[in-house]
Short mmCIF file of C-alpha atoms and ligand atoms in Angstrom, two decimals:
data_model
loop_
_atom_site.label_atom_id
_atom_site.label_comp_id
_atom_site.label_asym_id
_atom_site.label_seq_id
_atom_site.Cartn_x
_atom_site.Cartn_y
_atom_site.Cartn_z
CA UNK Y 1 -59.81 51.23 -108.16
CA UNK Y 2 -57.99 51.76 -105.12
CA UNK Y 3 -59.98 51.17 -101.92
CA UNK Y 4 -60.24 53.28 -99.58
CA UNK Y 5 -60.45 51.15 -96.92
CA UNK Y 6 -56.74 49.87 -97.84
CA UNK Y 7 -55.72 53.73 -97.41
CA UNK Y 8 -57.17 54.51 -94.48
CA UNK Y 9 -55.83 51.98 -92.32
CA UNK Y 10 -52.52 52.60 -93.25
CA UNK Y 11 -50.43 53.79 -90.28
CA UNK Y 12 -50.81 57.61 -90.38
CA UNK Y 13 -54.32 57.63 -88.92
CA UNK Y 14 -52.76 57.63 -85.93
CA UNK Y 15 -50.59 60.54 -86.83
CA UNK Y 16 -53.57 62.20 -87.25
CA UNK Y 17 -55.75 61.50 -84.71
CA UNK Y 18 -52.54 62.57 -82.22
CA UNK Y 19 -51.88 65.91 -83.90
CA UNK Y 20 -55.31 66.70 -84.02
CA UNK Y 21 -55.37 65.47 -80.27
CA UNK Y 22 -52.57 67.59 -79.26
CA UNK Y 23 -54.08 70.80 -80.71
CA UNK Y 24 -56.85 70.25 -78.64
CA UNK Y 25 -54.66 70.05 -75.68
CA UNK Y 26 -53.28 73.09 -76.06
CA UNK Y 27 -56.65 74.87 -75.82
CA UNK Y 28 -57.62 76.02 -72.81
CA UNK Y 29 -59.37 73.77 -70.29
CA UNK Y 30 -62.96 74.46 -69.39
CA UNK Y 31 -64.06 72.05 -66.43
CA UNK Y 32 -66.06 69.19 -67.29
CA UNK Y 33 -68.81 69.60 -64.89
CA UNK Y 34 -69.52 73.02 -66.12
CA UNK Y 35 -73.92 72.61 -67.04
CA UNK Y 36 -74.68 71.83 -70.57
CA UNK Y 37 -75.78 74.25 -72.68
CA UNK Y 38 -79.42 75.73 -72.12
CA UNK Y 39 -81.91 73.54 -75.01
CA UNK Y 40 -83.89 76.00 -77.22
CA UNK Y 41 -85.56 75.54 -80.39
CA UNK Y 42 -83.28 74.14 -83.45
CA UNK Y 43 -82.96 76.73 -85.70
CA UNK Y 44 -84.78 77.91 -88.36
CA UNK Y 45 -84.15 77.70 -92.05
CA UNK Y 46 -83.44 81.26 -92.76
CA UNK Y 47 -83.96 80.87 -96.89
CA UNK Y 48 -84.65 84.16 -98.44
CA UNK Y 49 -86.27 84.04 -101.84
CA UNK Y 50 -86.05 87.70 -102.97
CA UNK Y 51 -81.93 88.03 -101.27
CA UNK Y 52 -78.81 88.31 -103.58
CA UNK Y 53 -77.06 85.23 -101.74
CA UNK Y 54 -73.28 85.30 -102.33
CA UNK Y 55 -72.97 83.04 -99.39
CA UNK Y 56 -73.86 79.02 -99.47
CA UNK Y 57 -76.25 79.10 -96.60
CA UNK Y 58 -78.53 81.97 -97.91
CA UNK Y 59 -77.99 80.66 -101.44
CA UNK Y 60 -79.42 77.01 -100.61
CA UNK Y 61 -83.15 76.38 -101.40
CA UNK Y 62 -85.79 76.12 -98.56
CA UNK Y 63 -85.81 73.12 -96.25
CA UNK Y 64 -81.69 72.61 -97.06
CA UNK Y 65 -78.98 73.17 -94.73
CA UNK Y 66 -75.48 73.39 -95.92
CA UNK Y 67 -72.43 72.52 -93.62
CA UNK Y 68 -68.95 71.79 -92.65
CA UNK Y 69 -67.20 69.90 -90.55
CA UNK Y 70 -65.41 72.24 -87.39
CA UNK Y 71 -61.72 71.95 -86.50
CA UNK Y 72 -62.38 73.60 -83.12
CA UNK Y 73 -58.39 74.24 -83.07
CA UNK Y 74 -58.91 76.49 -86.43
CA UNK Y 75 -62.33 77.68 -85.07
CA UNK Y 76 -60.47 79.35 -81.63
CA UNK Y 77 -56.95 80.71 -83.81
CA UNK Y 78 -57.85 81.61 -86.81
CA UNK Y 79 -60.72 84.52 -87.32
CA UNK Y 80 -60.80 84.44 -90.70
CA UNK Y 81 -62.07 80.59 -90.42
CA UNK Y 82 -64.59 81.70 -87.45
CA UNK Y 83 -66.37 83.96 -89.68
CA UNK Y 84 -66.47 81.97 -92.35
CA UNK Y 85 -68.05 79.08 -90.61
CA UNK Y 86 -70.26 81.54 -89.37
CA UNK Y 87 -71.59 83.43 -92.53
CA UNK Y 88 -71.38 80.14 -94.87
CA UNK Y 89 -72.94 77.45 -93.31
CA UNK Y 90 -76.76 76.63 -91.47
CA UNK Y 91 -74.99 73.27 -89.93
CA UNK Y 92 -71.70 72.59 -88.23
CA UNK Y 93 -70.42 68.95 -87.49
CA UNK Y 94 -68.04 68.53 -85.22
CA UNK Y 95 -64.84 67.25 -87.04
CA UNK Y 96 -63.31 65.56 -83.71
CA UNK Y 97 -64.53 66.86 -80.50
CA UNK Y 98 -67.25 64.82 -80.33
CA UNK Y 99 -65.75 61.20 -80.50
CA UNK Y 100 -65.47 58.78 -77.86
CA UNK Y 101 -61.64 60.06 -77.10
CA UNK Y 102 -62.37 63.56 -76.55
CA UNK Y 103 -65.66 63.08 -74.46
CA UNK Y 104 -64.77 60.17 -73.05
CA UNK Y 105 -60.71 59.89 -72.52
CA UNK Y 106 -60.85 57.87 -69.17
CA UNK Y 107 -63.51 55.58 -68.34
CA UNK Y 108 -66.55 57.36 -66.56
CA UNK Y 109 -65.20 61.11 -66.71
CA UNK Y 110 -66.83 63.18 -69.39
CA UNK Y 111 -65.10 66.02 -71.01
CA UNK Y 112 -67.33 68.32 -72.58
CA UNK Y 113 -65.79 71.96 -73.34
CA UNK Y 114 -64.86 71.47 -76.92
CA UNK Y 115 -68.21 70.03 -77.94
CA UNK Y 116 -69.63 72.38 -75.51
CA UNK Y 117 -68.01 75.41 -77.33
CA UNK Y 118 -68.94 73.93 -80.71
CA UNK Y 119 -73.05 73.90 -79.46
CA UNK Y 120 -72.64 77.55 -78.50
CA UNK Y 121 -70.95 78.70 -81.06
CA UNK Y 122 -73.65 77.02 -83.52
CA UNK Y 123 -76.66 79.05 -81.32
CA UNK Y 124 -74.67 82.02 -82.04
CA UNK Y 125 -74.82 81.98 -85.31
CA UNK Y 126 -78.27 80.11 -86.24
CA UNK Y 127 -76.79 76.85 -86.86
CA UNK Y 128 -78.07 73.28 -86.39
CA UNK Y 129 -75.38 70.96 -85.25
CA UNK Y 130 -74.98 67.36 -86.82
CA UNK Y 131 -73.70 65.04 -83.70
CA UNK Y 132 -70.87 62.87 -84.71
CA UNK Y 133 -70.28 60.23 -83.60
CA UNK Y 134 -71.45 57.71 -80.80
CA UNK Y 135 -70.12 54.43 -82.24
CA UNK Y 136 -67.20 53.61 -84.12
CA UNK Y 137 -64.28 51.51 -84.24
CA UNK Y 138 -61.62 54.22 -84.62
CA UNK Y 139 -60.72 57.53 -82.33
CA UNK Y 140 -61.61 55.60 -79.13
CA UNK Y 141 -59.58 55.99 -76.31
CA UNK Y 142 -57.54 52.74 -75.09
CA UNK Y 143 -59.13 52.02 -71.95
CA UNK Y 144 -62.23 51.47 -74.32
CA UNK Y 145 -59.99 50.05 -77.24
CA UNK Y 146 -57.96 47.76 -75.28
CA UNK Y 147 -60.06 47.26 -72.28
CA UNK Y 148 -60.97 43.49 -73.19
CA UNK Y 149 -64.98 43.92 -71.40
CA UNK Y 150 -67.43 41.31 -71.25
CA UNK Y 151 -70.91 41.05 -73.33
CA UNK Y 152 -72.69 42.76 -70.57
CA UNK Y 153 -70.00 45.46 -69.31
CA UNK Y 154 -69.32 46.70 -73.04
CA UNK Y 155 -73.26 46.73 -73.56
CA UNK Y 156 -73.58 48.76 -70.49
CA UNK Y 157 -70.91 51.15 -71.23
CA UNK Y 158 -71.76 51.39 -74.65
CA UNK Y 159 -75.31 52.56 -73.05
CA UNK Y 160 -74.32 54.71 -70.64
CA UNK Y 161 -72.17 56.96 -73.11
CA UNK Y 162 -75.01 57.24 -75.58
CA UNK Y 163 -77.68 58.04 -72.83
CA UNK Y 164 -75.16 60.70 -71.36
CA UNK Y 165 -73.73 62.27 -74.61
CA UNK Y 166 -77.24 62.46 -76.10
CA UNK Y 167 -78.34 63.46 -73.25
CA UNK Y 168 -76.43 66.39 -72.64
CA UNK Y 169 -77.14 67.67 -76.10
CA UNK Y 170 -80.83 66.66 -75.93
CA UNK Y 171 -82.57 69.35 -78.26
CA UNK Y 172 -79.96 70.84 -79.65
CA UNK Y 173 -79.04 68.35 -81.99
CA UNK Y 174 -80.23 67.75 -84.91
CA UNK Y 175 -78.94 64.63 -86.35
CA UNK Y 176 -76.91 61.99 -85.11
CA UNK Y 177 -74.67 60.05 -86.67
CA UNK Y 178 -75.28 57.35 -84.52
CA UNK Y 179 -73.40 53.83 -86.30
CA UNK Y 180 -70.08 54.99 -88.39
CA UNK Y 181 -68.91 53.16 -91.02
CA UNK Y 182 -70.08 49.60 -89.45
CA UNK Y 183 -69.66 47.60 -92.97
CA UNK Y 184 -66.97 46.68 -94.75
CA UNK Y 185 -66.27 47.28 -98.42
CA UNK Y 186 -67.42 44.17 -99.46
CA UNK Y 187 -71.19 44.54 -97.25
CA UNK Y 188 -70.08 42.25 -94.11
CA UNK Y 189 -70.40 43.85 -90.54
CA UNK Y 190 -66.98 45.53 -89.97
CA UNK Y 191 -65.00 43.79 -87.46
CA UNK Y 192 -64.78 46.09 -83.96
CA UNK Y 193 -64.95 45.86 -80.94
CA UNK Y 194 -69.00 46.71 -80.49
CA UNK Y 195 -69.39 43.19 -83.43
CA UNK Y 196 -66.60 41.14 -81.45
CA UNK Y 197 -67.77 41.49 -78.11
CA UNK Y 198 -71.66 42.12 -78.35
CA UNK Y 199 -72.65 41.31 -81.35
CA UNK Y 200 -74.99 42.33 -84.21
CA UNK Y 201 -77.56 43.95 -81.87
CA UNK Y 202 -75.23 46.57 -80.92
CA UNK Y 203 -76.46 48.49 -83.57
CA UNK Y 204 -80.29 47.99 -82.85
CA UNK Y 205 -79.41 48.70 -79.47
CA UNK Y 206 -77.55 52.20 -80.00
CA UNK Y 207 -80.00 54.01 -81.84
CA UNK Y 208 -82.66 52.61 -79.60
CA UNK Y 209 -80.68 54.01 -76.43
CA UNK Y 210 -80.12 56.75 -78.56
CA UNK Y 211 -83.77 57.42 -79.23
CA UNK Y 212 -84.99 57.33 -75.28
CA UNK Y 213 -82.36 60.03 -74.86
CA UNK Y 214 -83.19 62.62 -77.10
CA UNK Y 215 -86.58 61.46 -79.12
CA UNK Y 216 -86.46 64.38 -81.39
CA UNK Y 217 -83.06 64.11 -82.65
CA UNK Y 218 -82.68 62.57 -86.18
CA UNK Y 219 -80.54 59.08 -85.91
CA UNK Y 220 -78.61 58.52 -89.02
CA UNK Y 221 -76.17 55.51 -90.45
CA UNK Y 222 -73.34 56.97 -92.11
CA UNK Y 223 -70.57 55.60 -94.25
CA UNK Y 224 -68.03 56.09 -97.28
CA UNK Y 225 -67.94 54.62 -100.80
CA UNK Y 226 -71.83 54.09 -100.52
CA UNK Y 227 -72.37 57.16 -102.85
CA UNK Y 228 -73.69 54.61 -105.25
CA UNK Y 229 -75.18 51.46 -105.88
CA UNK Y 230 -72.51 48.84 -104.78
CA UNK Y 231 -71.91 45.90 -102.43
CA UNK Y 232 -71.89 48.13 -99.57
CA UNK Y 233 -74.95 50.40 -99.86
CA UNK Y 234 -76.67 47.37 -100.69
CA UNK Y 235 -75.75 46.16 -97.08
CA UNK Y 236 -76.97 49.40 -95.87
CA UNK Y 237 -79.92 48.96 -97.61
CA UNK Y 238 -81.12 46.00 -96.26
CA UNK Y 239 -80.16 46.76 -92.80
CA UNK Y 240 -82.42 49.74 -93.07
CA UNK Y 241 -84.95 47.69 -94.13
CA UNK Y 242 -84.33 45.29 -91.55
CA UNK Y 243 -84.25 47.53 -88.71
CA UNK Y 244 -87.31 49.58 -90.10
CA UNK Y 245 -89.30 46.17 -90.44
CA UNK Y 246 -88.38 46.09 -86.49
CA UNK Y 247 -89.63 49.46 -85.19
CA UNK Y 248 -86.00 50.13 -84.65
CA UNK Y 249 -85.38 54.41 -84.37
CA UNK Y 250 -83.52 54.51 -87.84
CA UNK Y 251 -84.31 57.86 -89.35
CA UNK Y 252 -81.48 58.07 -91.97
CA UNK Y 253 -78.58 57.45 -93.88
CA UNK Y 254 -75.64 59.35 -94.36
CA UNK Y 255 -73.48 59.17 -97.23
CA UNK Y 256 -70.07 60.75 -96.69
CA UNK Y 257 -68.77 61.73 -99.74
CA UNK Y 258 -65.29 61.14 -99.51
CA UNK Y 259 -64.43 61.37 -103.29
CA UNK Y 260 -61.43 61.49 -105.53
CA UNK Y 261 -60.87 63.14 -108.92
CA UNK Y 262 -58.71 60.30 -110.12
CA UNK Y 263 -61.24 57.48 -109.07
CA UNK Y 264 -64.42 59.41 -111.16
CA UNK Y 265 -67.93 59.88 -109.40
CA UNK Y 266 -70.59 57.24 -109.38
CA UNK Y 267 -73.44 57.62 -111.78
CA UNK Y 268 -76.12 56.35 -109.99
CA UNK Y 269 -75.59 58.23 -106.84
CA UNK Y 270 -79.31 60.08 -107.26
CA UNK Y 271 -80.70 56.27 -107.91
CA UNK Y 272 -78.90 55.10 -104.29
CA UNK Y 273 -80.14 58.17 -102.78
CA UNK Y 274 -84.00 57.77 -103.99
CA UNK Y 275 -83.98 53.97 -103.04
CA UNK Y 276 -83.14 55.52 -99.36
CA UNK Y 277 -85.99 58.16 -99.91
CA UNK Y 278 -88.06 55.11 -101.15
CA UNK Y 279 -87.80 53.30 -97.41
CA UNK Y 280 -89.06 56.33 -95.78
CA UNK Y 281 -85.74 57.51 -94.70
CA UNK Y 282 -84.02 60.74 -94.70
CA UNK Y 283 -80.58 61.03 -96.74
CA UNK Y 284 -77.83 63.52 -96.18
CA UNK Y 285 -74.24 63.93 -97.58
CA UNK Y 286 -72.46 64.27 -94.14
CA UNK Y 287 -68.49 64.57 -95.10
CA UNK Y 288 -68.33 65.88 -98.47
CA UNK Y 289 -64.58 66.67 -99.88
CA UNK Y 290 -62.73 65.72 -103.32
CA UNK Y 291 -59.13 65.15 -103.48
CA UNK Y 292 -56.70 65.32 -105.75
CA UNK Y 293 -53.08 64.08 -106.69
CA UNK Y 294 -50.91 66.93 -106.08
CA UNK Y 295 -50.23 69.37 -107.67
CA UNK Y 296 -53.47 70.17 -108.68
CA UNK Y 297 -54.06 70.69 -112.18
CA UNK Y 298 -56.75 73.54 -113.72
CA UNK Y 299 -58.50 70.61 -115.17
CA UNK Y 300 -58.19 68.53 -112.40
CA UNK Y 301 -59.71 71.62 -110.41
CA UNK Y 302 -62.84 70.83 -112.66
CA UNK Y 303 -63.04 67.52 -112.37
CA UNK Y 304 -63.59 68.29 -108.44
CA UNK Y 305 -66.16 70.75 -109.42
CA UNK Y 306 -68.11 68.15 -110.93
CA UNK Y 307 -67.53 65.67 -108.02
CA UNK Y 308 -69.12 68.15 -105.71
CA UNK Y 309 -71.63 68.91 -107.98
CA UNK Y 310 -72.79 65.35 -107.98
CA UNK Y 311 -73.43 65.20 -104.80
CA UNK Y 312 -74.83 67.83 -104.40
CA UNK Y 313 -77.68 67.64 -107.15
CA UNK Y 314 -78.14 63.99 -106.03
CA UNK Y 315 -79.13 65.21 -102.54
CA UNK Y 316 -81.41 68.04 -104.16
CA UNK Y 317 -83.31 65.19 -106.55
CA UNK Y 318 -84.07 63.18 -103.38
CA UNK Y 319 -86.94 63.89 -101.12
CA UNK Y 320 -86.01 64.64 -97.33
CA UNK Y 321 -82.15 64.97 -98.13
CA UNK Y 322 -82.52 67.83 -96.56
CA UNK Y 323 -78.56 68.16 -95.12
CA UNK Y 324 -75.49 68.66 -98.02
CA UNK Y 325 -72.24 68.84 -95.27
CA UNK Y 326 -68.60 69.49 -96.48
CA UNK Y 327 -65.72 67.83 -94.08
CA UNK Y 328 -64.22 71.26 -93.81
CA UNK Y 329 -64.36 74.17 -96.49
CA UNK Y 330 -60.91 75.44 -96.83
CA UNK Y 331 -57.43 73.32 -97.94
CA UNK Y 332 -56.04 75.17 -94.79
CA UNK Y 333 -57.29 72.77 -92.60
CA UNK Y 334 -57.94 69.23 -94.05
CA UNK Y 335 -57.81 65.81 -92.80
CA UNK Y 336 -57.03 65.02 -96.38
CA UNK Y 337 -53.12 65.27 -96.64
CA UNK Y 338 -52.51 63.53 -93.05
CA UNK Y 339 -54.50 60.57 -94.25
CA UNK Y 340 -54.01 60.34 -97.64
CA UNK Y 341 -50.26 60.81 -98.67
CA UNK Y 342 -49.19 62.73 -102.23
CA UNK Y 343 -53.03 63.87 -102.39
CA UNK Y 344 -54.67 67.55 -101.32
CA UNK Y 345 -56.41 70.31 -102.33
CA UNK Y 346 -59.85 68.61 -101.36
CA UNK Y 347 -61.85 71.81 -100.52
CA UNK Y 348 -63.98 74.18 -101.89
CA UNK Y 349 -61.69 77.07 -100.94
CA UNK Y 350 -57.96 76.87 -101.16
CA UNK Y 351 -55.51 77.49 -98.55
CA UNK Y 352 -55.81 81.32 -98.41
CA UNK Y 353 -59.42 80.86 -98.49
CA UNK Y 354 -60.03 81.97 -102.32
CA UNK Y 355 -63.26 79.84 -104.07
CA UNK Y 356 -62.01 77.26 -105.88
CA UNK Y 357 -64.13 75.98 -109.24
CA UNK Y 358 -65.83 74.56 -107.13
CA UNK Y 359 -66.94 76.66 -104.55
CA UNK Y 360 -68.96 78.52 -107.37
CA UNK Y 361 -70.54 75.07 -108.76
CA UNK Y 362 -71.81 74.69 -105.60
CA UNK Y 363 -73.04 77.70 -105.14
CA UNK Y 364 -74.32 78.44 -108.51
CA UNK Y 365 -76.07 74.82 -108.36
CA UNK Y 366 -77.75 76.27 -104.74
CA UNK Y 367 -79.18 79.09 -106.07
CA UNK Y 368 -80.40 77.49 -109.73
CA UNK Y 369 -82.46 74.96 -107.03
CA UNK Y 370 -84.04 78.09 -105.27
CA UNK Y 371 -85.21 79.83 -108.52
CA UNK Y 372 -86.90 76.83 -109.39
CA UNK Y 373 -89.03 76.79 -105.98
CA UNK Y 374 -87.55 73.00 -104.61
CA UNK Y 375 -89.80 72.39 -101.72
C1 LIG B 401 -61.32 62.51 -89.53
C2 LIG B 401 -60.91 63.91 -89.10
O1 LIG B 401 -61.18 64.80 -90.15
C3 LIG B 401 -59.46 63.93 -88.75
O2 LIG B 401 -59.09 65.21 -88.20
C4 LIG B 401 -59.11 62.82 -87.75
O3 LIG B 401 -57.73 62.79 -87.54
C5 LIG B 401 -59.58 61.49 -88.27
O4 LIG B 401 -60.95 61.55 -88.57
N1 LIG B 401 -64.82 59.54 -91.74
C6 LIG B 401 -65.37 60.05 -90.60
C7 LIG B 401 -64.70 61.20 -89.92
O5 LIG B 401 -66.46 59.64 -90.20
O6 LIG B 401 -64.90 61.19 -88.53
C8 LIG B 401 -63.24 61.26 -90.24
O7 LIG B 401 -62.71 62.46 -89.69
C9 LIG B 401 -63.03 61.21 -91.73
C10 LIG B 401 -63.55 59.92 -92.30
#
């Protein structure tokens, strides 16, 4: 099997990251000392037993929410996309806008509009908002990247952007993805920056800063390939443990869901989930998409029904996996081509927003768990 580790550091991540960078750009400025948006109560779960839900978020049984990721670009051009996100999903995630290059591009001044714009548009609509993310080793600007900081000046700037970002945001958000993808395939601490320069007890350390600054937000780890029992999620595992056994504010882990028709979909994916449950934590499939070689086939089509579809009924056999978030809902907009070259088609709608196979697995598997009362 093909890692995808060895894909994604392959040199169009950078493409990427810039074209998604540039889009952003081009929309307008807002100043970045405008006041943050006014806290109110997260929303509710608005779940409707006796409705006719032809939409996911109605369709989804009590207690979960179903989102996407937001390409804010898509979100300001493209009304078609705004209502959708809008009538579909109970949760948004922002796709870009809030990583360390767009909030932070130079060191000490915050820019805030697109995440800003993201929060508002989620209070709109009803949405929660899933906060990603405040540590990671990739889309951070250079002065951060390349910056070469001491122990005690990373540690305090590492601090400083939690306590303000999380700040900011304090009771409007949800759940945090607070550590991204911080192990390696094989279950070793990734090498970054945060592991090279402080050490181990960055992670402690940012959900702990991350707690004091908004104590009601939901901290998560999050990762790819750990949809199953494996090297990794074994790592993940016993840090959870580890950090639990500590009194350290874990509250759950995140499984991204980054599949592919031609590698199959692990088995045991409700089993990794459960032994998550088992710990106490809360589980959640944050970045849900399924690619496939193109052209897509009809039966490859169903084959990335089915990889959906275990996701999705591993989250719904788990206590407390009570978020199920796609990384974007349409092949219109998708990270997926950029980063992953010859492949496509990842989505649950194509490209002219029509459901795909499995759009309507999805759905139909959201509103069998509602009949049958999951609470
Ligand atoms: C991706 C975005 O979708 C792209 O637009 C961007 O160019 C690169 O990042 N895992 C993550 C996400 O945690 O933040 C990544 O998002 C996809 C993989």
């Amino acid at each position: 099997m093909r890692s995808l580790l060895s894909i994604r550091t392959r040199g169009v991540r950078r493409a990427g990251a810039a074209l998604v960078l540039g889009a952003l750009l081009l929309a307008p400025a807002t100043p970045a000392a405008v006041a943050a948006p006014a806290a109110a109560p997260l929303p509710a779960d608005r779940h409707q037993p006796e409705g006719d839900p032809d939409v996911l978020r109605d369709a989804a049984p009590r207690g979960l929410f179903v989102g996407t990721a937001v390409d804010m670009a898509a979100l300001a051009n493209d009304p078609v996309y705004r209502e959708r996100v809008g009538a579909e999903f109970s949760s948004v995630t922002a796709e870009n806008v809030m990583k360390w290059e767009t909030l932070q591009p130079e060191r000490g001044r915050y820019d805030f509009a697109a995440a800003d714009e993201l929060v508002e548009f989620a209070r709109a609509n009803g949405q929660r908002v899933r906060g990603h993310t405040l540590v990671w080793h990739n889309q951070n600007p250079a002065w951060l990247a390349e910056g070469d900081f001491s122990r005690q000046e990373l540690r305090a700037i590492l601090r400083e952007h939690i306590h303000t970002v999380v700040g900011r945001y304090r009771g409007q958000i949800w759940q945090w993805d607070v550590a991204n993808e911080i192990f390696d395939d094989e279950g070793n601490l990734r090498q970054n920056i945060w592991l090279e320069t402080i050490g181990p007890d960055y992670i402690a350390d940012a959900f702990r800063w991350a707690h004091q600054a908004d104590p009601r937000a939901q901290l998560f780890l999050n990762d790819y390939n750990i949809e199953g029992v494996n090297a990794k999620s074994d790592a993940y595992y016993e840090l959870a443990r580890q950090l639990r056994r500590e009194g350290v504010p874990v509250h759950g882990v995140g499984v991204q869901g980054h599949l592919g028709v031609q590698y199959g979909f692990a088995p045991d994916t409700t089993a990794n989930l459960q032994r998550f449950a088992a710990l106490g934590l809360r589980t959640a499939v944050t970045e849900a998409d399924v690619r496939i070689p193109m052209p897509a086939d009809t039966v490859e089509l169903q084959a990335q029904a089915q990889g959906y579809s275990s996701l999705l009924t591993a989250c719904l056999r788990t206590p407390r996996c009570d978020s199920f978030t796609v990384w974007g809902f349409t092949d219109r907009y998708s990270w997926v081509p950029d980063w992953f070259e010859g492949e496509g088609a990842a989505n649950l709608l194509d490209e002219d927003y029509n459901p795909k196979p499995a759009y309507r697995e999805v759905l139909e598997t959201l509103a069998l768990a509602s009949g049958r009362g999951r609470d």
